[in-house]
PDB file of C-alpha atoms and ligand atoms in Angstrom:
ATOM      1  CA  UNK A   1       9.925   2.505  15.439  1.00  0.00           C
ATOM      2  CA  UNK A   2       6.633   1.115  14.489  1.00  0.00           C
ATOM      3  CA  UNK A   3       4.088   0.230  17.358  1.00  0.00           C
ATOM      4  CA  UNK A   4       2.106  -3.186  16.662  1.00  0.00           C
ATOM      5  CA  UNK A   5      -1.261  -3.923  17.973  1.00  0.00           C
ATOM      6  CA  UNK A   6      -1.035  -7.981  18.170  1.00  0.00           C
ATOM      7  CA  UNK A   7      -5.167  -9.135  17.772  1.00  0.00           C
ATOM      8  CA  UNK A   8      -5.754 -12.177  19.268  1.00  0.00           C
ATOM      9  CA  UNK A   9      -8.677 -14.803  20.605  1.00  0.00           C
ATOM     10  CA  UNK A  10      -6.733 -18.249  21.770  1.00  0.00           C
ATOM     11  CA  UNK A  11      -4.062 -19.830  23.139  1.00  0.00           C
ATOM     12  CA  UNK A  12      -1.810 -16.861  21.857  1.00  0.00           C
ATOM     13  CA  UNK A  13       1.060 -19.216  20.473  1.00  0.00           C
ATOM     14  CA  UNK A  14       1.386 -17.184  17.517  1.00  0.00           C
ATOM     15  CA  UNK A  15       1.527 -14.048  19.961  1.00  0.00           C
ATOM     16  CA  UNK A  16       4.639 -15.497  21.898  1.00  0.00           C
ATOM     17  CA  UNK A  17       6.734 -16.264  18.881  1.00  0.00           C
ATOM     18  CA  UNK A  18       6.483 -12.756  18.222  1.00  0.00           C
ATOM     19  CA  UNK A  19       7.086 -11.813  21.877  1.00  0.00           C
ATOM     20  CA  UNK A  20      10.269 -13.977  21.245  1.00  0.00           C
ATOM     21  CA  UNK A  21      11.156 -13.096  18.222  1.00  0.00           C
ATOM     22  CA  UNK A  22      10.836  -8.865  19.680  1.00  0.00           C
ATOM     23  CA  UNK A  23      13.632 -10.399  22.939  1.00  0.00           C
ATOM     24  CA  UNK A  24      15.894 -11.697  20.539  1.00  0.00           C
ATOM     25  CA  UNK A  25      15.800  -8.330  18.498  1.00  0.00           C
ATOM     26  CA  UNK A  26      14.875 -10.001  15.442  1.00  0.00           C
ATOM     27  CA  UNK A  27      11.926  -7.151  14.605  1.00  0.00           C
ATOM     28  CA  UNK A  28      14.204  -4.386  15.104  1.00  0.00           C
ATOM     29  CA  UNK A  29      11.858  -2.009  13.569  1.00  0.00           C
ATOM     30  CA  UNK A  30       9.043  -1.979  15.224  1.00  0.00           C
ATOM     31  CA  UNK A  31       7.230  -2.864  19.100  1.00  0.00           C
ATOM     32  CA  UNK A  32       4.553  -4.691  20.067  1.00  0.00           C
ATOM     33  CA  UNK A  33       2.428  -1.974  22.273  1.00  0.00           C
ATOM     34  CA  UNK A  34      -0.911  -3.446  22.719  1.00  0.00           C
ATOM     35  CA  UNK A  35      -2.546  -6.958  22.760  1.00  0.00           C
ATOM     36  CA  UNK A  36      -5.973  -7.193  22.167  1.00  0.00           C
ATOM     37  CA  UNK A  37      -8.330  -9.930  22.926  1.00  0.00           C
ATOM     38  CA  UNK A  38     -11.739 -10.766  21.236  1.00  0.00           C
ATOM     39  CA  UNK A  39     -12.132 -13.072  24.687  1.00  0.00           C
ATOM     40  CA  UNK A  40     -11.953 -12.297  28.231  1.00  0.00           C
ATOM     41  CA  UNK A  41     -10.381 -15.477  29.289  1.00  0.00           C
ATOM     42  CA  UNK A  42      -7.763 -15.640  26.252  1.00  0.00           C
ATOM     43  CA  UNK A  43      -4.671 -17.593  27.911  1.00  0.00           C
ATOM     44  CA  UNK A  44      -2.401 -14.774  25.395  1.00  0.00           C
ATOM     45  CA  UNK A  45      -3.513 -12.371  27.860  1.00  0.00           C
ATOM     46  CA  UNK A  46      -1.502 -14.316  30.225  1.00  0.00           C
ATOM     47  CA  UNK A  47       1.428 -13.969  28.060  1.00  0.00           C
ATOM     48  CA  UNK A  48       0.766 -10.387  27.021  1.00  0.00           C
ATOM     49  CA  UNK A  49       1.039  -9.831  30.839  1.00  0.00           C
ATOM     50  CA  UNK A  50       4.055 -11.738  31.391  1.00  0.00           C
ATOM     51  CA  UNK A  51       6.189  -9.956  28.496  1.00  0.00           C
ATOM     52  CA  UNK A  52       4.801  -6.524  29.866  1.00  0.00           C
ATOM     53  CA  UNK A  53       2.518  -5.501  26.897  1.00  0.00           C
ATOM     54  CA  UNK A  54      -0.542  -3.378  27.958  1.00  0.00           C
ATOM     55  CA  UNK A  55      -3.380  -5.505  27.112  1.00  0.00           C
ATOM     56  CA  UNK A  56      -7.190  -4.759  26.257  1.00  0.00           C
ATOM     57  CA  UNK A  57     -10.375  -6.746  25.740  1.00  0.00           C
ATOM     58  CA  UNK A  58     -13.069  -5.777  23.236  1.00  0.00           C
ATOM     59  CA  UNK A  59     -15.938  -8.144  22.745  1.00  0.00           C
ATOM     60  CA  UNK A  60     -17.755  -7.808  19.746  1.00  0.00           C
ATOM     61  CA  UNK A  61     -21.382  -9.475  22.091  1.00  0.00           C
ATOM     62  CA  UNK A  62     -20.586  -5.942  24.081  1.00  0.00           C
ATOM     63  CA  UNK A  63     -21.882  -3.980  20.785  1.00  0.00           C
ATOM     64  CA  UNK A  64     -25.414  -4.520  19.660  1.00  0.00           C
ATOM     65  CA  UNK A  65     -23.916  -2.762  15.870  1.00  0.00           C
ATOM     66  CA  UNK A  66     -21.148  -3.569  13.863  1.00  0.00           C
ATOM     67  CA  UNK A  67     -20.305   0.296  13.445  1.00  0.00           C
ATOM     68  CA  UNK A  68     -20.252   0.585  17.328  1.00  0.00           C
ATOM     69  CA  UNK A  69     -17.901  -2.278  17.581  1.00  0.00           C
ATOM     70  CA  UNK A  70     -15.857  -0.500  14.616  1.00  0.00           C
ATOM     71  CA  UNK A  71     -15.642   2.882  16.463  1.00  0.00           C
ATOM     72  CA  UNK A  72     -14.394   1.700  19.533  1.00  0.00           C
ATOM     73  CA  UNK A  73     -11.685  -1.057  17.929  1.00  0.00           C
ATOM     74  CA  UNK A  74     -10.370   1.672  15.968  1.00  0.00           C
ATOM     75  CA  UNK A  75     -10.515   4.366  18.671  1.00  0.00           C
ATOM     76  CA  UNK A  76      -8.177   2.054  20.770  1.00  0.00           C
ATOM     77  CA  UNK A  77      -5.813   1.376  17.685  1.00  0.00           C
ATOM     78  CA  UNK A  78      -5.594   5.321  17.357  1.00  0.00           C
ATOM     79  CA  UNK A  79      -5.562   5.857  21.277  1.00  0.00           C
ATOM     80  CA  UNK A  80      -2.141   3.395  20.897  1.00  0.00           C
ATOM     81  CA  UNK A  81      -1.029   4.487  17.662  1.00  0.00           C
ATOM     82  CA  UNK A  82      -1.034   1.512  16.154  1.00  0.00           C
ATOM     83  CA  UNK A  83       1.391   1.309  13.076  1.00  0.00           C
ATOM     84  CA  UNK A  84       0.374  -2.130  11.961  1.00  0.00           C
ATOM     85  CA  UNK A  85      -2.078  -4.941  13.161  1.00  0.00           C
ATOM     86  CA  UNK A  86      -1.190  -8.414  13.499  1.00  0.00           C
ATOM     87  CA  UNK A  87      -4.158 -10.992  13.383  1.00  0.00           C
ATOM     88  CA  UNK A  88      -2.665 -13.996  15.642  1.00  0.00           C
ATOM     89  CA  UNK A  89      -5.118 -16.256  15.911  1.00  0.00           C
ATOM     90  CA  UNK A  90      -8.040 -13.215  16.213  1.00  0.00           C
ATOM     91  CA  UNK A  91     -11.573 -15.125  15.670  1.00  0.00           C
ATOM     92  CA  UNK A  92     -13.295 -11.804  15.313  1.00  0.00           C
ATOM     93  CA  UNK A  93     -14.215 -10.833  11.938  1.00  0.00           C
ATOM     94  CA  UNK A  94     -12.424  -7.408  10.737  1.00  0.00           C
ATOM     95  CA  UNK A  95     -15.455  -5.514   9.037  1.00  0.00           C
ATOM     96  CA  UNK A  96     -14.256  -3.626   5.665  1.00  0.00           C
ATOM     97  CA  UNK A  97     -14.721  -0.171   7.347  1.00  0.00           C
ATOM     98  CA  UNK A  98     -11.720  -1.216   9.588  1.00  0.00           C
ATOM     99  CA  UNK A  99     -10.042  -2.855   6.833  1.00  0.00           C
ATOM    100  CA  UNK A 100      -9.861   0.299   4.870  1.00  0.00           C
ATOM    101  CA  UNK A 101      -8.608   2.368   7.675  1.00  0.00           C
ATOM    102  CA  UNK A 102      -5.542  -0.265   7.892  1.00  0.00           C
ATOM    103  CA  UNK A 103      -5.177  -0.768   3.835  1.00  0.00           C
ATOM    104  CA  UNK A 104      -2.264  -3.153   3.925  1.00  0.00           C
ATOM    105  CA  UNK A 105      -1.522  -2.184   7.657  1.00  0.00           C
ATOM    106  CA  UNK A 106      -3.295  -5.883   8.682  1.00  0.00           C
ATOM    107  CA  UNK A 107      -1.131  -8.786   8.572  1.00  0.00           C
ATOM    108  CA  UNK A 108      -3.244 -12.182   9.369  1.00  0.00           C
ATOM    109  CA  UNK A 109      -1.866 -15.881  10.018  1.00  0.00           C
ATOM    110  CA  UNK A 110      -3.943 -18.296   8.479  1.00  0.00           C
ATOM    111  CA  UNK A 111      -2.712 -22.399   8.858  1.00  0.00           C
ATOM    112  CA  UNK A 112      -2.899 -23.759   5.312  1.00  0.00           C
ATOM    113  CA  UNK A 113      -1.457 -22.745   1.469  1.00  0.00           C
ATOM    114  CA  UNK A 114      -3.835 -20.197   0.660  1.00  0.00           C
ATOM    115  CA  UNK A 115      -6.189 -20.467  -1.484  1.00  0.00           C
ATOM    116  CA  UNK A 116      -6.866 -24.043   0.258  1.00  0.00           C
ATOM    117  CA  UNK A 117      -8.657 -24.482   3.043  1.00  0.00           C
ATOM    118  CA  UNK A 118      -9.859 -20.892   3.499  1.00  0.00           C
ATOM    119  CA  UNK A 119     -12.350 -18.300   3.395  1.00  0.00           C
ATOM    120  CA  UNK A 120     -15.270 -18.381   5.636  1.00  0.00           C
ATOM    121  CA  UNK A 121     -15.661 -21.292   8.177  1.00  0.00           C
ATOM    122  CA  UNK A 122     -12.287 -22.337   7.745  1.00  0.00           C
ATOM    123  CA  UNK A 123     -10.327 -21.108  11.581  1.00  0.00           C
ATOM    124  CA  UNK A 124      -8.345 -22.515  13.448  1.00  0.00           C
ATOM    125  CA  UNK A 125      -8.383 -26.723  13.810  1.00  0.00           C
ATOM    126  CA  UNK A 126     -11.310 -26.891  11.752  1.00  0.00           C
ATOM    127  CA  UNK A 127      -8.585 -26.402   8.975  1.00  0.00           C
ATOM    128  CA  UNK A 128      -6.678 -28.977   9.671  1.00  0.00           C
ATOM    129  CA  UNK A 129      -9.790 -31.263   9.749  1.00  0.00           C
ATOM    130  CA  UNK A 130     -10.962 -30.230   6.319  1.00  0.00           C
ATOM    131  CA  UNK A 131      -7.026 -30.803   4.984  1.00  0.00           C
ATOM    132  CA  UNK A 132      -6.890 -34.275   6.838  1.00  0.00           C
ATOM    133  CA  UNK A 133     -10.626 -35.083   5.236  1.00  0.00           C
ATOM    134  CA  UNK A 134      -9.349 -34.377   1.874  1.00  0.00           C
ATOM    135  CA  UNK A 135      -6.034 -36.557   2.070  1.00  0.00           C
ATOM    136  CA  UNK A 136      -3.558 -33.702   1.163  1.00  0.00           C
ATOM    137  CA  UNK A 137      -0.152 -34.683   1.738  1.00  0.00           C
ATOM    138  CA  UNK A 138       1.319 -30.998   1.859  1.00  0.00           C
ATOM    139  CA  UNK A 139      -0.132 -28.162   4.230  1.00  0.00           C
ATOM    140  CA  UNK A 140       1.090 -25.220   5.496  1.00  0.00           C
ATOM    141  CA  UNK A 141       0.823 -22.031   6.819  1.00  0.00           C
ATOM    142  CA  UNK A 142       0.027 -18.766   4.949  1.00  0.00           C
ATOM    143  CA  UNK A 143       0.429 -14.696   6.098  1.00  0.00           C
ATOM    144  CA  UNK A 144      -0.820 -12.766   4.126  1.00  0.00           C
ATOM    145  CA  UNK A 145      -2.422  -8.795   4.125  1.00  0.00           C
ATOM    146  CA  UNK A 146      -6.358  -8.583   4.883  1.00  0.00           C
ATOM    147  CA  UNK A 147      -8.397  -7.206   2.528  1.00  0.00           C
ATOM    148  CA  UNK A 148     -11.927  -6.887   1.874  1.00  0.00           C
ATOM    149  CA  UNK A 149     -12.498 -11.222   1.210  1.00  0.00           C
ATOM    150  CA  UNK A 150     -11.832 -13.007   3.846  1.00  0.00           C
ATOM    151  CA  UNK A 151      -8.560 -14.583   3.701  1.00  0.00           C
ATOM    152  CA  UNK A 152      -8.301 -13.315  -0.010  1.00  0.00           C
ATOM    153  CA  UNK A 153      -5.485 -10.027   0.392  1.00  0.00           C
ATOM    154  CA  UNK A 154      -1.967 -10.169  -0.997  1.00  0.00           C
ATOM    155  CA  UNK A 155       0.493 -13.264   0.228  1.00  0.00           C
ATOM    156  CA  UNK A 156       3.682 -12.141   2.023  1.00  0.00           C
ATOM    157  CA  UNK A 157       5.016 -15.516   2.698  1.00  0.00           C
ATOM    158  CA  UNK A 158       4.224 -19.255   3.179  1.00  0.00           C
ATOM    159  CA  UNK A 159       5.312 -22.784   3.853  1.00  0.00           C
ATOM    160  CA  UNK A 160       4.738 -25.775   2.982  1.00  0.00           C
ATOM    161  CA  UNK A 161       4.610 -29.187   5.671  1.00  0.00           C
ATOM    162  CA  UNK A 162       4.341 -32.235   5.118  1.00  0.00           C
ATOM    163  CA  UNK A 163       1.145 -33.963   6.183  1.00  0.00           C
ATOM    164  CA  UNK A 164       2.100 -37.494   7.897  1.00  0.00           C
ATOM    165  CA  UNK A 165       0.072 -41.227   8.074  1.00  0.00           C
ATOM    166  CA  UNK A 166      -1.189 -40.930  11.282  1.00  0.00           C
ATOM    167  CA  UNK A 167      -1.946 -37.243  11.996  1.00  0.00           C
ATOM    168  CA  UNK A 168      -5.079 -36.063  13.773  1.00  0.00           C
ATOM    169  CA  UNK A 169      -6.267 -32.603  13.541  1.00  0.00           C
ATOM    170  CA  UNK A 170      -3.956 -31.718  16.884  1.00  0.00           C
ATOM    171  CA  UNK A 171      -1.312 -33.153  15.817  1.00  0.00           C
ATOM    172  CA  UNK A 172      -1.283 -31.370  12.465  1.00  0.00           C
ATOM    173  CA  UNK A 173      -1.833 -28.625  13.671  1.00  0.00           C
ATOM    174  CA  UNK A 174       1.143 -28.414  15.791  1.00  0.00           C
ATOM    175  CA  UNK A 175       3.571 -29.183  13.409  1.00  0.00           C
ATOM    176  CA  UNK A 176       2.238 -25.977  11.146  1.00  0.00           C
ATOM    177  CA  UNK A 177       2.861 -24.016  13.868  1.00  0.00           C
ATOM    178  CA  UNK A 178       6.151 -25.655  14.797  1.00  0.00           C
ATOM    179  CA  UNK A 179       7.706 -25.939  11.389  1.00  0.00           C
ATOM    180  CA  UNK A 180       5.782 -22.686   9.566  1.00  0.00           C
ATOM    181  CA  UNK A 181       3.444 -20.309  11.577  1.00  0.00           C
ATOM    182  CA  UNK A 182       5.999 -19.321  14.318  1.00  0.00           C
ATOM    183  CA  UNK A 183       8.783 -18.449  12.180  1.00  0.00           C
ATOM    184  CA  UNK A 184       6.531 -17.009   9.123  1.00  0.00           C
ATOM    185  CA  UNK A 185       4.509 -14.614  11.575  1.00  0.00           C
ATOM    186  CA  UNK A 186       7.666 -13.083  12.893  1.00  0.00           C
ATOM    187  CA  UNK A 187       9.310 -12.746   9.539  1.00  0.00           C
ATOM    188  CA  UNK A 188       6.579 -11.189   7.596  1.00  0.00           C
ATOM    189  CA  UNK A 189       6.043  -8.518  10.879  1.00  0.00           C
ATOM    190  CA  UNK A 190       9.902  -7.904  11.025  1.00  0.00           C
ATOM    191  CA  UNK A 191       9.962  -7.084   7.159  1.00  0.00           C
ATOM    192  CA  UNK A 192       6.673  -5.161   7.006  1.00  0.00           C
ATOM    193  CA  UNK A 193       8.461  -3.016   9.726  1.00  0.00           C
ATOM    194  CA  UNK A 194      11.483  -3.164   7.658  1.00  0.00           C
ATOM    195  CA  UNK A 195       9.503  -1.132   4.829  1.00  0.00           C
ATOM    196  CA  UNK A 196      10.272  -3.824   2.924  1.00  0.00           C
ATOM    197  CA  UNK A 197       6.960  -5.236   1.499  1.00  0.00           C
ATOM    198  CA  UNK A 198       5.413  -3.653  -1.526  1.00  0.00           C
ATOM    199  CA  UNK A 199       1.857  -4.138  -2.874  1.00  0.00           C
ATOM    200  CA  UNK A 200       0.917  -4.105  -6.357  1.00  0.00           C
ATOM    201  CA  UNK A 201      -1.096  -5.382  -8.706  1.00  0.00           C
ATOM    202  CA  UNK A 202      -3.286  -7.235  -5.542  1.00  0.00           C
ATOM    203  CA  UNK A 203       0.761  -9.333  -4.815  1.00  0.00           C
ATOM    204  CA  UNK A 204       3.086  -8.543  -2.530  1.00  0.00           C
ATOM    205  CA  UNK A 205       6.414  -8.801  -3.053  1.00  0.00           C
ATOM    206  CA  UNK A 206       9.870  -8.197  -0.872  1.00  0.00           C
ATOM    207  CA  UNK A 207      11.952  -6.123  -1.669  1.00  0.00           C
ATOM    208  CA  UNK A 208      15.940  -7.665  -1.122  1.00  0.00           C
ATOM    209  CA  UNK A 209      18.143  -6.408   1.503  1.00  0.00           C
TER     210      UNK A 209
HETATM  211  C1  GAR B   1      -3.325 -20.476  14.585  1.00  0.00           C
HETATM  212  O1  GAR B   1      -3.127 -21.754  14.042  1.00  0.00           O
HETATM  213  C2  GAR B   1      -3.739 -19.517  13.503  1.00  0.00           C
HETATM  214  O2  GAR B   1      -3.110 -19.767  12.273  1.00  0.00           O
HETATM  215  C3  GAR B   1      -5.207 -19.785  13.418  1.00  0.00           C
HETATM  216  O3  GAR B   1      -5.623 -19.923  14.755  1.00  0.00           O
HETATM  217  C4  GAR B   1      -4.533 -20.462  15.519  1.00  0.00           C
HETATM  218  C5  GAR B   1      -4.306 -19.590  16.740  1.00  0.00           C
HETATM  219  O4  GAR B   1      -3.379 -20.169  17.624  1.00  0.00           O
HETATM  220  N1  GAR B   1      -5.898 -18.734  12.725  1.00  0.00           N
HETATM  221  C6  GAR B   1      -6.921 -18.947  11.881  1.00  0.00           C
HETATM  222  O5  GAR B   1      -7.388 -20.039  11.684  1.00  0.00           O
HETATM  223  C7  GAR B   1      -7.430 -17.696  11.197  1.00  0.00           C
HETATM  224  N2  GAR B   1      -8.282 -18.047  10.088  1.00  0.00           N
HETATM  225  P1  GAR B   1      -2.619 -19.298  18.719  1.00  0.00           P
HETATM  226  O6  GAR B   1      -3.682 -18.547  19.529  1.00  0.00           O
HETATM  227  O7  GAR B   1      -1.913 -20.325  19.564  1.00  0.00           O
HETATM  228  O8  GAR B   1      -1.669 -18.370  18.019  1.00  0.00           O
END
């Protein structure tokens, strides 16, 4: 059984499809052991709480040096032993020294079809603003490994949605989570716990059941 450390900042949405997703026994391979917050007041704390997950905050304004802020995120991961780390809406930037500890251990959310609407600047509904501003008419949702560029590691899966006449930011926004984010996040953390992602070449690929 793999324990999962489940990173996150916000509203923790992402978080409670994989609580859900754990109580219907859909990630049968691994637990989620820790939630950690890059904010004090995250409301996924809340749901961390709920569900029974220990829960811990680490502010990177606490550390004065990246490699301080490094050394202690990684000395909780260890202190949990932490199989695999789930970015779910985590606005903290992962520095490359923590990347390479995790190589391919780091699964990250990101709403759109990567490589649109991504890289640096490009979180949460400013995403949705930038896809709106450009008059796409598909979106989606990507999750994919982290590597060293920002939103640039290996895809494990995406989705596409349709963008509708109308939308706002919000409302876009909530139908990527609806109809992609909360069913690709689980997936992709239930097969990675499978075994059942492999990583060549800089591409992921699944392997069949
Ligand atoms: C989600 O839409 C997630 O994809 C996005 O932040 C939101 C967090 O919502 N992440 C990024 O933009 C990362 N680049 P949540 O806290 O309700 O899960």
């Amino acid at each position: 059984m793999l324990n999962i450390a489940v990173l996150v900042s916000g509203g923790g949405t992402n978080l409670q499809a994989l609580i859900d997703a754990q109580h219907r026994g859909e990630i049968s391979g691994g637990k989620i052991t820790l939630v950690l917050s890059g904010k004090a007041d995250a409301f996924a704390l809340h749901r961390a709480e709920k569900a029974g997950i220990p829960t811990e905050v680490l502010l990177r304004k606490s550390f004065s040096a990246q490699e301080e802020y490094d050394r202690s995120l990684l000395e909780i991961l260890s202190r949990y032993e932490i199989d695999l780390v789930v970015l779910a809406g985590f606005m903290t930037i992962i520095s490359n020294h923590v990347v390479r500890h995790y190589e391919n251990k780091i699964i990250n959310v990101h709403p759109a079809l990567i490589p649109s609407f991504c890289g640096e600047g490009f979180y949460g509904l400013k995403v949705h603003e930038a896809a709106l501003e450009k008059g796409v008419k598909v979106t989606g949702a990507t999750v994919h490994f982290v590597n060293e560029v920002c939103d640039g590691g290996p895809i494990i899966l995406q989705k596409a949605v349709e963008v509708l006449p109308g939308d706002t930011p919000e409302i876009l926004q909530r139908r990527v989570m609806e109809q992609a984010e909360w069913k690709l996040l689980p997936k992709a953390v239930s097969l990675f716990c499978e075994g059942r992602i492999k990583v060549a070449d800089g591409r992921a690929t699944i392997k069949e059941d």
